[in-house]
mmCIF file of C-alpha atoms in Angstrom:
data_model
loop_
_atom_site.group_PDB
_atom_site.id
_atom_site.type_symbol
_atom_site.label_atom_id
_atom_site.label_comp_id
_atom_site.label_asym_id
_atom_site.label_seq_id
_atom_site.Cartn_x
_atom_site.Cartn_y
_atom_site.Cartn_z
ATOM 1 C CA UNK A 1 0.000 0.000 0.000
ATOM 2 C CA UNK A 2 2.873 2.354 0.780
ATOM 3 C CA UNK A 3 4.429 1.682 -2.625
ATOM 4 C CA UNK A 4 1.063 2.356 -4.256
ATOM 5 C CA UNK A 5 0.660 5.694 -2.487
ATOM 6 C CA UNK A 6 4.211 6.759 -3.249
ATOM 7 C CA UNK A 7 4.372 5.798 -6.894
ATOM 8 C CA UNK A 8 0.810 6.882 -7.535
ATOM 9 C CA UNK A 9 2.039 10.462 -7.241
ATOM 10 C CA UNK A 10 4.493 9.705 -10.016
ATOM 11 C CA UNK A 11 1.877 8.198 -12.325
ATOM 12 C CA UNK A 12 2.693 4.538 -11.625
ATOM 13 C CA UNK A 13 -0.315 3.422 -9.609
ATOM 14 C CA UNK A 14 -1.621 1.094 -12.286
ATOM 15 C CA UNK A 15 1.644 -0.839 -12.460
ATOM 16 C CA UNK A 16 2.267 -1.392 -8.762
ATOM 17 C CA UNK A 17 -1.200 -2.098 -7.355
ATOM 18 C CA UNK A 18 -2.061 -5.484 -8.888
ATOM 19 C CA UNK A 19 -0.067 -7.792 -6.636
ATOM 20 C CA UNK A 20 -1.995 -10.887 -7.643
ATOM 21 C CA UNK A 21 -0.861 -11.046 -11.284
ATOM 22 C CA UNK A 22 2.171 -12.953 -12.536
ATOM 23 C CA UNK A 23 4.829 -10.960 -14.372
ATOM 24 C CA UNK A 24 7.145 -12.025 -17.174
ATOM 25 C CA UNK A 25 9.980 -12.464 -14.684
ATOM 26 C CA UNK A 26 9.208 -15.851 -13.197
ATOM 27 C CA UNK A 27 12.500 -17.417 -12.179
ATOM 28 C CA UNK A 28 11.559 -20.809 -13.614
ATOM 29 C CA UNK A 29 9.782 -20.675 -16.947
ATOM 30 C CA UNK A 30 9.748 -24.474 -16.942
ATOM 31 C CA UNK A 31 6.921 -24.319 -14.397
ATOM 32 C CA UNK A 32 4.753 -21.189 -14.848
ATOM 33 C CA UNK A 33 2.645 -20.240 -11.866
ATOM 34 C CA UNK A 34 4.517 -22.525 -9.487
ATOM 35 C CA UNK A 35 6.303 -19.792 -7.587
ATOM 36 C CA UNK A 36 4.981 -18.592 -4.249
ATOM 37 C CA UNK A 37 5.787 -15.451 -2.272
ATOM 38 C CA UNK A 38 8.025 -15.710 0.775
ATOM 39 C CA UNK A 39 6.412 -13.797 3.657
ATOM 40 C CA UNK A 40 9.686 -12.937 5.352
ATOM 41 C CA UNK A 41 13.237 -12.359 4.253
ATOM 42 C CA UNK A 42 15.689 -15.233 4.825
ATOM 43 C CA UNK A 43 18.353 -14.996 7.486
ATOM 44 C CA UNK A 44 21.621 -13.688 6.058
ATOM 45 C CA UNK A 45 23.619 -16.442 7.775
ATOM 46 C CA UNK A 46 22.644 -18.972 5.094
ATOM 47 C CA UNK A 47 24.975 -17.357 2.541
ATOM 48 C CA UNK A 48 24.045 -16.273 -0.961
ATOM 49 C CA UNK A 49 25.444 -19.012 -3.194
ATOM 50 C CA UNK A 50 25.734 -17.937 -6.812
ATOM 51 C CA UNK A 51 23.673 -14.749 -6.379
ATOM 52 C CA UNK A 52 25.977 -11.767 -6.937
ATOM 53 C CA UNK A 53 26.287 -8.993 -4.383
ATOM 54 C CA UNK A 54 24.456 -5.788 -5.324
ATOM 55 C CA UNK A 55 26.678 -3.358 -7.248
ATOM 56 C CA UNK A 56 27.680 0.033 -5.878
ATOM 57 C CA UNK A 57 25.790 2.186 -8.385
ATOM 58 C CA UNK A 58 24.037 5.544 -8.164
ATOM 59 C CA UNK A 59 22.414 5.429 -11.617
ATOM 60 C CA UNK A 60 18.882 3.920 -11.576
ATOM 61 C CA UNK A 61 19.171 2.664 -15.171
ATOM 62 C CA UNK A 62 22.457 0.861 -14.481
ATOM 63 C CA UNK A 63 21.183 -0.591 -11.211
ATOM 64 C CA UNK A 64 17.936 -1.805 -12.782
ATOM 65 C CA UNK A 65 19.952 -3.476 -15.530
ATOM 66 C CA UNK A 66 22.052 -5.355 -12.962
ATOM 67 C CA UNK A 67 18.963 -6.194 -10.890
ATOM 68 C CA UNK A 68 17.169 -7.675 -13.894
ATOM 69 C CA UNK A 69 20.136 -9.932 -14.631
ATOM 70 C CA UNK A 70 20.091 -11.025 -11.001
ATOM 71 C CA UNK A 71 16.333 -11.724 -11.078
ATOM 72 C CA UNK A 72 16.537 -13.732 -14.304
ATOM 73 C CA UNK A 73 19.573 -15.796 -13.238
ATOM 74 C CA UNK A 74 19.837 -18.751 -10.874
ATOM 75 C CA UNK A 75 21.908 -21.881 -10.343
ATOM 76 C CA UNK A 76 20.316 -24.765 -8.484
ATOM 77 C CA UNK A 77 23.584 -26.715 -8.796
ATOM 78 C CA UNK A 78 25.409 -24.495 -6.320
ATOM 79 C CA UNK A 79 22.729 -22.492 -4.540
ATOM 80 C CA UNK A 80 19.972 -23.595 -2.179
ATOM 81 C CA UNK A 81 16.522 -22.038 -2.122
ATOM 82 C CA UNK A 82 17.317 -20.139 1.095
ATOM 83 C CA UNK A 83 20.658 -18.955 -0.256
ATOM 84 C CA UNK A 84 19.023 -17.637 -3.400
ATOM 85 C CA UNK A 85 16.446 -15.685 -1.402
ATOM 86 C CA UNK A 86 19.132 -14.306 0.912
ATOM 87 C CA UNK A 87 21.152 -13.163 -2.083
ATOM 88 C CA UNK A 88 18.143 -11.417 -3.593
ATOM 89 C CA UNK A 89 17.269 -9.760 -0.302
ATOM 90 C CA UNK A 90 20.692 -8.091 -0.195
ATOM 91 C CA UNK A 91 19.609 -6.024 -3.216
ATOM 92 C CA UNK A 92 16.551 -4.588 -1.435
ATOM 93 C CA UNK A 93 16.244 -1.139 0.075
ATOM 94 C CA UNK A 94 16.570 -1.161 3.860
ATOM 95 C CA UNK A 95 13.847 1.472 4.157
ATOM 96 C CA UNK A 96 11.018 -0.738 5.366
ATOM 97 C CA UNK A 97 8.481 1.949 4.498
ATOM 98 C CA UNK A 98 9.105 1.299 0.815
ATOM 99 C CA UNK A 99 10.545 -2.189 0.395
ATOM 100 C CA UNK A 100 8.275 -4.763 -1.250
ATOM 101 C CA UNK A 101 9.996 -8.062 -0.530
ATOM 102 C CA UNK A 102 6.906 -10.122 -1.324
ATOM 103 C CA UNK A 103 6.856 -8.943 -4.945
ATOM 104 C CA UNK A 104 10.540 -9.768 -5.438
ATOM 105 C CA UNK A 105 10.661 -13.067 -3.547
ATOM 106 C CA UNK A 106 7.517 -14.164 -5.375
ATOM 107 C CA UNK A 107 9.663 -14.575 -8.488
ATOM 108 C CA UNK A 108 11.446 -17.571 -6.929
ATOM 109 C CA UNK A 109 9.972 -21.076 -7.224
ATOM 110 C CA UNK A 110 8.854 -22.659 -3.959
ATOM 111 C CA UNK A 111 11.266 -25.012 -2.115
ATOM 112 C CA UNK A 112 9.737 -28.177 -3.564
ATOM 113 C CA UNK A 113 10.016 -26.996 -7.159
ATOM 114 C CA UNK A 114 13.519 -25.642 -6.485
ATOM 115 C CA UNK A 115 14.514 -29.096 -5.266
ATOM 116 C CA UNK A 116 13.189 -30.701 -8.454
ATOM 117 C CA UNK A 117 15.076 -28.156 -10.526
ATOM 118 C CA UNK A 118 18.216 -28.994 -8.551
ATOM 119 C CA UNK A 119 17.719 -32.689 -9.297
ATOM 120 C CA UNK A 120 17.979 -31.712 -12.960
ATOM 121 C CA UNK A 121 20.955 -29.377 -12.337
ATOM 122 C CA UNK A 122 18.953 -26.517 -13.817
ATOM 123 C CA UNK A 123 20.479 -23.055 -14.086
ATOM 124 C CA UNK A 124 19.812 -19.837 -15.965
ATOM 125 C CA UNK A 125 21.846 -16.905 -17.195
ATOM 126 C CA UNK A 126 20.602 -13.580 -18.495
ATOM 127 C CA UNK A 127 21.659 -10.707 -20.714
ATOM 128 C CA UNK A 128 20.059 -7.266 -20.890
ATOM 129 C CA UNK A 129 19.416 -5.603 -24.214
ATOM 130 C CA UNK A 130 17.931 -2.254 -23.196
ATOM 131 C CA UNK A 131 16.810 -0.153 -20.221
ATOM 132 C CA UNK A 132 14.672 2.978 -20.166
ATOM 133 C CA UNK A 133 12.355 5.072 -18.025
ATOM 134 C CA UNK A 134 8.730 4.334 -18.997
ATOM 135 C CA UNK A 135 7.023 7.139 -20.892
ATOM 136 C CA UNK A 136 4.366 7.665 -18.208
ATOM 137 C CA UNK A 137 7.055 7.960 -15.537
ATOM 138 C CA UNK A 138 8.949 10.579 -17.565
ATOM 139 C CA UNK A 139 5.742 12.500 -18.190
ATOM 140 C CA UNK A 140 4.842 12.464 -14.491
ATOM 141 C CA UNK A 141 8.295 13.748 -13.575
ATOM 142 C CA UNK A 142 8.048 16.502 -16.161
ATOM 143 C CA UNK A 143 4.692 17.589 -14.727
ATOM 144 C CA UNK A 144 5.869 17.436 -11.109
ATOM 145 C CA UNK A 145 9.665 17.256 -10.786
ATOM 146 C CA UNK A 146 9.601 17.540 -7.001
ATOM 147 C CA UNK A 147 7.522 14.348 -6.602
ATOM 148 C CA UNK A 148 10.641 12.182 -6.849
ATOM 149 C CA UNK A 149 12.320 13.880 -3.875
ATOM 150 C CA UNK A 150 10.218 12.137 -1.222
ATOM 151 C CA UNK A 151 11.729 8.686 -1.719
ATOM 152 C CA UNK A 152 13.808 8.944 -4.929
ATOM 153 C CA UNK A 153 12.146 5.854 -6.410
ATOM 154 C CA UNK A 154 12.456 5.477 -10.166
ATOM 155 C CA UNK A 155 10.563 3.187 -12.534
ATOM 156 C CA UNK A 156 12.819 1.449 -15.054
ATOM 157 C CA UNK A 157 11.791 -0.977 -17.783
ATOM 158 C CA UNK A 158 14.390 -3.586 -18.716
ATOM 159 C CA UNK A 159 14.338 -5.989 -21.654
ATOM 160 C CA UNK A 160 16.662 -8.892 -22.295
ATOM 161 C CA UNK A 161 16.964 -12.639 -22.725
ATOM 162 C CA UNK A 162 17.119 -15.554 -20.292
ATOM 163 C CA UNK A 163 18.943 -18.757 -21.228
ATOM 164 C CA UNK A 164 18.171 -21.953 -19.311
ATOM 165 C CA UNK A 165 20.063 -25.244 -19.264
ATOM 166 C CA UNK A 166 19.840 -28.546 -17.401
ATOM 167 C CA UNK A 167 21.629 -31.868 -17.333
ATOM 168 C CA UNK A 168 21.569 -34.063 -20.391
ATOM 169 C CA UNK A 169 22.112 -31.130 -22.719
ATOM 170 C CA UNK A 170 18.629 -29.677 -22.358
ATOM 171 C CA UNK A 171 18.029 -25.968 -22.577
ATOM 172 C CA UNK A 172 16.273 -23.053 -24.145
ATOM 173 C CA UNK A 173 15.992 -19.285 -24.185
ATOM 174 C CA UNK A 174 13.266 -16.669 -24.146
ATOM 175 C CA UNK A 175 12.908 -12.908 -24.213
ATOM 176 C CA UNK A 176 12.271 -11.168 -20.901
ATOM 177 C CA UNK A 177 10.929 -7.767 -19.861
ATOM 178 C CA UNK A 178 10.190 -6.217 -16.485
ATOM 179 C CA UNK A 179 9.493 -2.822 -14.947
ATOM 180 C CA UNK A 180 11.384 -2.361 -11.687
ATOM 181 C CA UNK A 181 11.126 0.233 -8.929
ATOM 182 C CA UNK A 182 14.623 1.322 -7.914
ATOM 183 C CA UNK A 183 15.533 3.703 -5.107
ATOM 184 C CA UNK A 184 18.545 5.953 -5.702
ATOM 185 C CA UNK A 185 18.851 8.638 -3.058
ATOM 186 C CA UNK A 186 21.455 11.366 -3.649
ATOM 187 C CA UNK A 187 24.942 10.363 -2.481
ATOM 188 C CA UNK A 188 23.749 6.801 -1.787
ATOM 189 C CA UNK A 189 23.956 3.520 -3.659
ATOM 190 C CA UNK A 190 20.787 2.391 -5.399
ATOM 191 C CA UNK A 191 18.600 -0.415 -4.056
ATOM 192 C CA UNK A 192 15.717 -2.499 -5.357
ATOM 193 C CA UNK A 193 12.207 -1.650 -4.151
ATOM 194 C CA UNK A 194 9.680 -3.690 -6.116
ATOM 195 C CA UNK A 195 8.579 -4.776 -9.572
ATOM 196 C CA UNK A 196 5.413 -4.026 -11.480
ATOM 197 C CA UNK A 197 2.844 -6.733 -12.248
ATOM 198 C CA UNK A 198 3.027 -5.716 -15.909
ATOM 199 C CA UNK A 199 5.648 -4.137 -18.128
ATOM 200 C CA UNK A 200 5.380 -0.386 -18.646
ATOM 201 C CA UNK A 201 6.376 0.864 -22.109
#
């Protein structure tokens, strides 16, 4: 609700209010709809496995690009379900007023499905093709430039490709797109806030 109120002022209400819909960023395209949100963040003591640490960036476009690669990549061969969640959580803003962990963690398959993916040594890599601020976001900022100064949360749409492989030589690839909410306060590193239930052009 906080995210809705905040981003509504910037013209993004329609993208961040529908929490029930699936986005195009499911971590395991082999099993659509099988992911389930994690109600709480994992304990950091479990480690992060193959999930990279968040980069030290102050540019929302660059951070969103890195975050999309992180969201579309996984490696069940070396990383447990809890480790993957812990790694993702490190990318989130620590401002609890704005963070939407449920939306981000909901992109990860549940522990049972993750285990089945691990049995098949499934992993995914990703590459980003393009990032941009959605047109509605740019228009809202032009109409009210001071609106961003409350929380410095930017909407960024990222497109790219995810490549999946598993044991026995299986694999495939598909195009991906997502609109992320990224917080980049002045003189601070960016952090991930949420993702929209649909992609904003």
